[in-house]
Amino acid sequence: MAMEHPAPATAEPPNGRQALPASALQAPHGALADCVRAFFWRDLGRQPPHTPADTRVPPSPYPGIIWLTRGTARLVECAGATTAAALPAITLSGAHRHPYHSVSSRDGDSFCLAFQPGALGLLTGQDLAPLTDRITDAVTWLPEEWHPFLAAVHAAPDHGARQALCVDFLAPRWAAVADRHAAWLQVLHQAWQRGARQALASTLDWTLRHLQRRTRQLTGLRPGEIERMLRAEHALLAMRDGYAGALDAALRHGYADQAHFSREARALFERPPAALKAHTQRPGDDADWLLRRS
C-alpha cells in the first residue's frame, strides 16, 4: 500500500526507470496477495532532515524480512522490554504480541517483505513459534535454499528491482503451497474468524486443540490472537478509507460497541481510532505503516 502523500524523489532513477517514492507501502497483485501482506520501503536519505529516524511496528501477526540496504539500525524495544542491539543487514521478524521499535541512521534505507499469517511457515516448513516477539538474522534462521534470494534482494539496484525479485522467487513456490494447502487459505480469506477455523478443523478431520497447535507452529500465535489483530486492523482500515465512522466500523467488524473497539485500538496501536485515522494521513509520517493507503 503506497502512502497517501509520498515524499518527493530526489535521486535520479537508475537505467531510466521512473523514480519510486522515498517511502511507500504496496500490496501485491493476484494470487500472491494470499502470501504477502505488503512490500514496504523507506529511504531516509531521500526524505527531509526532520523526518523521524525511528520505526515503531505495532503488535502484528505478520512475520517479515527486512533488508537494510544502506546505513545502520538498532533495535531499542522488543518483546515488551527495552534493548540495545545492532540489526543485521538482513533481519527476520516474527509475529509480535508487543510493539517493537528500531532507530536508523540518517542515511538508512530499508526494504521489507511482510508475509500473511501462516504463509512463511507453509513456505519453509519451519516452526515459527520460537520466532514470536523476536528479531533475528534472516540468513541464520531461514533455509539454505533461501540464501541466494536474500543476497540478490540486498544487492539489487533499487526497491522496484527488489520487489520484482521477491515476486519471482515467491510466486512459483506459493502456487505449489496453495495447491497443497487450499483449506488454510479459506481461514485467511475470512480473517481467521472462529467459524472459519472450525470449518478448517472439520475439513482436515482435526480436533480444535490440534488446530491450535498447528496454528502456533505456522504463525507463532494462537488462532484467537490472529483474529483479534486482524479484526482491529480491518476496522481501522474501514475508517481510514472514509466510508465508516468509529461506531459503524466497530459494529461491522464484530465489536459489541464502539468502546470495545476503542479499547482494542489503544491496546494494539496505542491510539484511539479517530487519532489513528488522522495520524495515518499526515504527510511523510511512517508510523503505523500497516494502516497506510494502498
Short mmCIF file of C-alpha atoms in Angstrom, two decimals:
data_model
loop_
_atom_site.label_atom_id
_atom_site.label_comp_id
_atom_site.label_asym_id
_atom_site.label_seq_id
_atom_site.Cartn_x
_atom_site.Cartn_y
_atom_site.Cartn_z
CA MET A 1 0.00 0.00 0.00
CA ALA A 2 1.59 3.28 -1.04
CA MET A 3 1.48 6.20 1.34
CA GLU A 4 -1.11 8.91 0.63
CA HIS A 5 1.45 11.73 0.45
CA PRO A 6 4.69 10.18 -0.86
CA ALA A 7 7.86 12.12 -0.23
CA PRO A 8 9.27 13.53 -3.48
CA ALA A 9 12.05 11.57 -5.11
CA THR A 10 15.35 13.42 -5.10
CA ALA A 11 17.61 10.88 -6.77
CA GLU A 12 17.78 10.08 -10.45
CA PRO A 13 16.17 6.73 -11.25
CA PRO A 14 18.62 4.05 -12.41
CA ASN A 15 18.55 2.81 -16.01
CA GLY A 16 15.92 5.37 -16.99
CA ARG A 17 13.20 3.81 -14.83
CA GLN A 18 10.60 6.02 -13.23
CA ALA A 19 11.70 7.17 -9.78
CA LEU A 20 9.97 5.49 -6.85
CA PRO A 21 8.78 7.46 -3.83
CA ALA A 22 11.29 7.58 -1.00
CA SER A 23 8.85 5.78 1.31
CA ALA A 24 5.98 3.54 0.23
CA LEU A 25 3.92 0.52 1.06
CA GLN A 26 2.46 -1.60 -1.74
CA ALA A 27 0.20 -4.63 -1.71
CA PRO A 28 0.94 -7.46 -4.17
CA HIS A 29 -1.37 -8.39 -7.00
CA GLY A 30 -3.13 -11.65 -7.83
CA ALA A 31 -2.60 -14.92 -6.01
CA LEU A 32 0.48 -13.62 -4.20
CA ALA A 33 -1.82 -11.46 -2.05
CA ASP A 34 -2.57 -14.63 -0.04
CA CYS A 35 1.16 -14.94 0.67
CA VAL A 36 2.40 -11.35 1.03
CA ARG A 37 0.75 -8.68 3.17
CA ALA A 38 2.84 -5.86 1.71
CA PHE A 39 6.16 -4.59 0.43
CA PHE A 40 7.41 -1.59 2.39
CA TRP A 41 10.47 0.55 1.84
CA ARG A 42 11.86 3.65 3.50
CA ASP A 43 14.84 5.69 2.28
CA LEU A 44 15.67 8.27 4.93
CA GLY A 45 18.46 9.69 2.78
CA ARG A 46 15.85 10.99 0.32
CA GLN A 47 13.50 12.47 2.90
CA PRO A 48 13.56 15.84 4.68
CA PRO A 49 16.04 16.09 7.58
CA HIS A 50 13.22 16.41 10.14
CA THR A 51 11.73 13.01 9.16
CA PRO A 52 11.75 10.71 12.23
CA ALA A 53 14.50 8.11 12.01
CA ASP A 54 12.66 5.60 14.15
CA THR A 55 10.13 2.94 13.18
CA ARG A 56 7.60 1.53 15.64
CA VAL A 57 5.80 -1.62 14.50
CA PRO A 58 2.55 -2.42 16.36
CA PRO A 59 1.59 -5.92 17.55
CA SER A 60 1.04 -7.85 14.37
CA PRO A 61 0.54 -11.38 13.01
CA TYR A 62 2.81 -10.64 10.03
CA PRO A 63 6.36 -12.04 10.02
CA GLY A 64 8.74 -10.15 7.80
CA ILE A 65 12.17 -9.96 6.19
CA ILE A 66 13.87 -6.56 6.34
CA TRP A 67 16.85 -5.73 4.17
CA LEU A 68 18.98 -2.81 5.42
CA THR A 69 20.50 -1.72 2.13
CA ARG A 70 22.30 1.40 3.41
CA GLY A 71 23.20 2.82 6.79
CA THR A 72 22.77 1.16 10.18
CA ALA A 73 19.87 0.42 12.51
CA ARG A 74 19.50 -0.65 16.10
CA LEU A 75 16.66 -2.29 17.98
CA VAL A 76 15.65 -0.33 21.08
CA GLU A 77 12.45 -2.12 22.18
CA CYS A 78 11.29 -5.70 21.67
CA ALA A 79 9.07 -8.25 23.46
CA GLY A 80 7.84 -5.59 25.86
CA ALA A 81 11.32 -4.63 27.09
CA THR A 82 13.98 -2.09 26.21
CA THR A 83 17.06 -3.41 24.47
CA ALA A 84 20.09 -2.20 22.54
CA ALA A 85 21.08 -4.40 19.63
CA ALA A 86 22.51 -3.65 16.22
CA LEU A 87 20.29 -5.09 13.49
CA PRO A 88 21.91 -7.34 10.88
CA ALA A 89 21.88 -6.41 7.21
CA ILE A 90 19.05 -8.90 6.61
CA THR A 91 16.66 -9.26 9.52
CA LEU A 92 13.80 -11.67 10.17
CA SER A 93 10.97 -10.62 12.47
CA GLY A 94 8.32 -12.97 13.80
CA ALA A 95 4.73 -12.27 14.73
CA HIS A 96 4.61 -9.83 17.66
CA ARG A 97 2.35 -9.59 20.68
CA HIS A 98 4.20 -6.41 21.67
CA PRO A 99 5.34 -3.46 19.54
CA TYR A 100 8.95 -3.34 18.51
CA HIS A 101 10.91 -0.16 17.94
CA SER A 102 14.05 0.47 15.90
CA VAL A 103 16.13 3.56 15.08
CA SER A 104 18.03 4.04 11.81
CA SER A 105 20.96 6.22 10.91
CA ARG A 106 20.05 9.34 8.92
CA ASP A 107 21.19 7.69 5.68
CA GLY A 108 19.27 4.48 6.41
CA ASP A 109 17.50 2.72 3.53
CA SER A 110 15.45 -0.43 4.12
CA PHE A 111 13.10 -2.75 2.24
CA CYS A 112 10.59 -5.05 3.97
CA LEU A 113 8.65 -8.10 2.80
CA ALA A 114 5.75 -8.78 5.19
CA PHE A 115 4.05 -12.18 4.98
CA GLN A 116 0.43 -13.08 5.62
CA PRO A 117 -0.19 -15.15 8.79
CA GLY A 118 0.91 -18.71 8.15
CA ALA A 119 2.49 -18.08 4.73
CA LEU A 120 6.14 -18.16 5.81
CA GLY A 121 5.60 -21.32 7.85
CA LEU A 122 3.95 -23.06 4.90
CA LEU A 123 6.69 -21.91 2.51
CA THR A 124 9.65 -23.01 4.65
CA GLY A 125 8.17 -25.84 6.71
CA GLN A 126 9.63 -24.21 9.83
CA ASP A 127 8.07 -23.91 13.27
CA LEU A 128 7.61 -20.14 13.74
CA ALA A 129 6.58 -20.30 17.40
CA PRO A 130 10.18 -19.71 18.63
CA LEU A 131 10.31 -16.57 16.45
CA THR A 132 7.37 -14.85 18.19
CA ASP A 133 8.37 -11.45 19.62
CA ARG A 134 11.89 -11.92 18.25
CA ILE A 135 14.13 -10.15 15.75
CA THR A 136 16.97 -12.26 14.38
CA ASP A 137 19.40 -12.74 11.50
CA ALA A 138 17.41 -13.97 8.48
CA VAL A 139 20.38 -15.83 6.99
CA THR A 140 20.84 -17.83 10.18
CA TRP A 141 17.14 -18.68 10.53
CA LEU A 142 15.81 -19.29 7.01
CA PRO A 143 16.57 -22.45 4.96
CA GLU A 144 19.79 -22.50 2.95
CA GLU A 145 17.87 -22.56 -0.33
CA TRP A 146 16.62 -19.05 0.52
CA HIS A 147 20.12 -17.61 0.94
CA PRO A 148 20.79 -16.71 -2.75
CA PHE A 149 17.41 -14.94 -2.84
CA LEU A 150 18.23 -12.98 0.32
CA ALA A 151 21.59 -11.91 -1.13
CA ALA A 152 20.12 -10.97 -4.51
CA VAL A 153 17.47 -8.72 -2.97
CA HIS A 154 20.09 -7.00 -0.83
CA ALA A 155 22.33 -6.38 -3.85
CA ALA A 156 19.53 -5.17 -6.17
CA PRO A 157 19.91 -1.62 -7.56
CA ASP A 158 16.61 -0.24 -6.25
CA HIS A 159 13.40 -1.14 -4.44
CA GLY A 160 11.49 -1.77 -7.64
CA ALA A 161 14.02 -4.46 -8.54
CA ARG A 162 13.80 -5.87 -5.02
CA GLN A 163 10.05 -6.16 -5.26
CA ALA A 164 10.36 -7.93 -8.63
CA LEU A 165 12.89 -10.40 -7.19
CA CYS A 166 10.50 -11.21 -4.33
CA VAL A 167 7.65 -11.86 -6.74
CA ASP A 168 9.82 -14.06 -8.99
CA PHE A 169 11.06 -16.10 -6.03
CA LEU A 170 7.78 -16.47 -4.17
CA ALA A 171 5.20 -16.87 -6.96
CA PRO A 172 6.05 -20.44 -8.06
CA ARG A 173 6.68 -21.60 -4.50
CA TRP A 174 3.43 -20.12 -3.27
CA ALA A 175 1.48 -21.67 -6.16
CA ALA A 176 2.68 -25.10 -5.03
CA VAL A 177 1.80 -24.33 -1.40
CA ALA A 178 -1.66 -23.06 -2.36
CA ASP A 179 -2.38 -26.30 -4.22
CA ARG A 180 -1.44 -28.41 -1.21
CA HIS A 181 -3.00 -26.25 1.50
CA ALA A 182 -6.09 -24.70 -0.10
CA ALA A 183 -8.12 -25.19 3.09
CA TRP A 184 -5.81 -22.85 5.01
CA LEU A 185 -6.44 -20.06 2.52
CA GLN A 186 -10.13 -20.05 3.43
CA VAL A 187 -9.19 -19.18 7.01
CA LEU A 188 -7.06 -16.29 5.77
CA HIS A 189 -9.83 -15.05 3.48
CA GLN A 190 -12.17 -14.95 6.47
CA ALA A 191 -9.67 -13.17 8.74
CA TRP A 192 -9.17 -16.22 10.98
CA GLN A 193 -12.67 -15.95 12.41
CA ARG A 194 -13.86 -18.72 14.71
CA GLY A 195 -16.33 -20.17 12.20
CA ALA A 196 -13.64 -20.44 9.53
CA ARG A 197 -11.29 -22.17 11.97
CA GLN A 198 -13.97 -24.68 12.93
CA ALA A 199 -14.65 -25.37 9.25
CA LEU A 200 -10.93 -25.92 8.65
CA ALA A 201 -10.67 -28.39 11.54
CA SER A 202 -13.69 -30.26 10.18
CA THR A 203 -12.25 -30.36 6.64
CA LEU A 204 -8.91 -31.72 7.87
CA ASP A 205 -10.56 -34.03 10.44
CA TRP A 206 -8.60 -32.35 13.25
CA THR A 207 -9.58 -31.56 16.79
CA LEU A 208 -9.65 -27.87 17.67
CA ARG A 209 -6.74 -28.47 20.03
CA HIS A 210 -4.66 -29.89 17.18
CA LEU A 211 -5.62 -26.91 15.02
CA GLN A 212 -4.42 -24.57 17.76
CA ARG A 213 -1.06 -26.37 17.94
CA ARG A 214 -0.65 -26.32 14.17
CA THR A 215 -1.58 -22.63 14.03
CA ARG A 216 1.07 -21.84 16.65
CA GLN A 217 3.65 -23.65 14.53
CA LEU A 218 2.71 -21.86 11.32
CA THR A 219 2.16 -18.36 12.70
CA GLY A 220 3.68 -18.12 16.17
CA LEU A 221 0.32 -17.04 17.63
CA ARG A 222 -2.88 -18.62 18.89
CA PRO A 223 -5.81 -18.52 16.43
CA GLY A 224 -7.77 -16.10 18.60
CA GLU A 225 -4.82 -13.71 18.75
CA ILE A 226 -4.64 -13.55 14.97
CA GLU A 227 -8.39 -12.94 14.73
CA ARG A 228 -8.15 -10.13 17.29
CA MET A 229 -5.30 -8.35 15.48
CA LEU A 230 -6.89 -8.66 12.04
CA ARG A 231 -10.29 -7.52 13.27
CA ALA A 232 -8.85 -4.32 14.74
CA GLU A 233 -6.76 -3.66 11.64
CA HIS A 234 -9.69 -4.19 9.25
CA ALA A 235 -11.98 -1.96 11.30
CA LEU A 236 -9.36 0.81 11.29
CA LEU A 237 -8.86 0.42 7.55
CA ALA A 238 -12.61 0.85 7.08
CA MET A 239 -12.37 4.16 8.95
CA ARG A 240 -9.26 5.23 7.06
CA ASP A 241 -10.94 4.71 3.71
CA GLY A 242 -13.68 7.09 4.70
CA TYR A 243 -16.83 5.01 4.46
CA ALA A 244 -17.24 4.20 8.15
CA GLY A 245 -17.28 6.12 11.39
CA ALA A 246 -15.93 4.52 14.54
CA LEU A 247 -19.30 3.10 15.60
CA ASP A 248 -20.12 1.74 12.15
CA ALA A 249 -16.65 0.19 11.79
CA ALA A 250 -16.97 -1.39 15.24
CA LEU A 251 -20.34 -2.99 14.53
CA ARG A 252 -19.40 -4.15 11.02
CA HIS A 253 -16.36 -5.96 12.35
CA GLY A 254 -17.96 -7.76 15.25
CA TYR A 255 -17.32 -5.49 18.22
CA ALA A 256 -20.05 -5.27 20.81
CA ASP A 257 -19.84 -1.49 20.82
CA GLN A 258 -17.62 1.47 19.99
CA ALA A 259 -15.98 1.44 23.41
CA HIS A 260 -14.76 -2.13 22.88
CA PHE A 261 -13.28 -1.16 19.51
CA SER A 262 -11.60 1.88 21.03
CA ARG A 263 -10.02 -0.22 23.78
CA GLU A 264 -8.68 -2.71 21.24
CA ALA A 265 -7.23 0.07 19.06
CA ARG A 266 -5.48 1.60 22.07
CA ALA A 267 -4.15 -1.79 23.18
CA LEU A 268 -2.73 -2.68 19.75
CA PHE A 269 -1.92 0.70 18.17
CA GLU A 270 -1.59 2.92 21.26
CA ARG A 271 -4.15 5.46 20.00
CA PRO A 272 -7.96 5.65 19.79
CA PRO A 273 -9.50 5.06 16.34
CA ALA A 274 -10.08 8.71 15.40
CA ALA A 275 -6.50 9.65 16.31
CA LEU A 276 -5.15 6.72 14.30
CA LYS A 277 -7.12 7.81 11.25
CA ALA A 278 -5.69 11.33 11.46
CA HIS A 279 -2.21 10.02 12.19
CA THR A 280 -2.04 7.85 9.06
CA GLN A 281 -2.97 10.80 6.85
CA ARG A 282 -0.05 13.00 7.87
CA PRO A 283 2.40 13.64 5.02
CA GLY A 284 5.70 11.87 5.45
CA ASP A 285 4.79 10.05 8.66
CA ASP A 286 5.86 6.41 8.61
CA ALA A 287 4.34 5.35 11.92
CA ASP A 288 1.55 2.76 11.87
CA TRP A 289 2.63 1.75 8.38
CA LEU A 290 0.16 -1.14 8.18
CA LEU A 291 -2.70 1.36 8.11
CA ARG A 292 -1.40 3.41 5.20
CA ARG A 293 -3.41 3.63 2.00
CA SER A 294 -2.57 1.37 -0.97
#
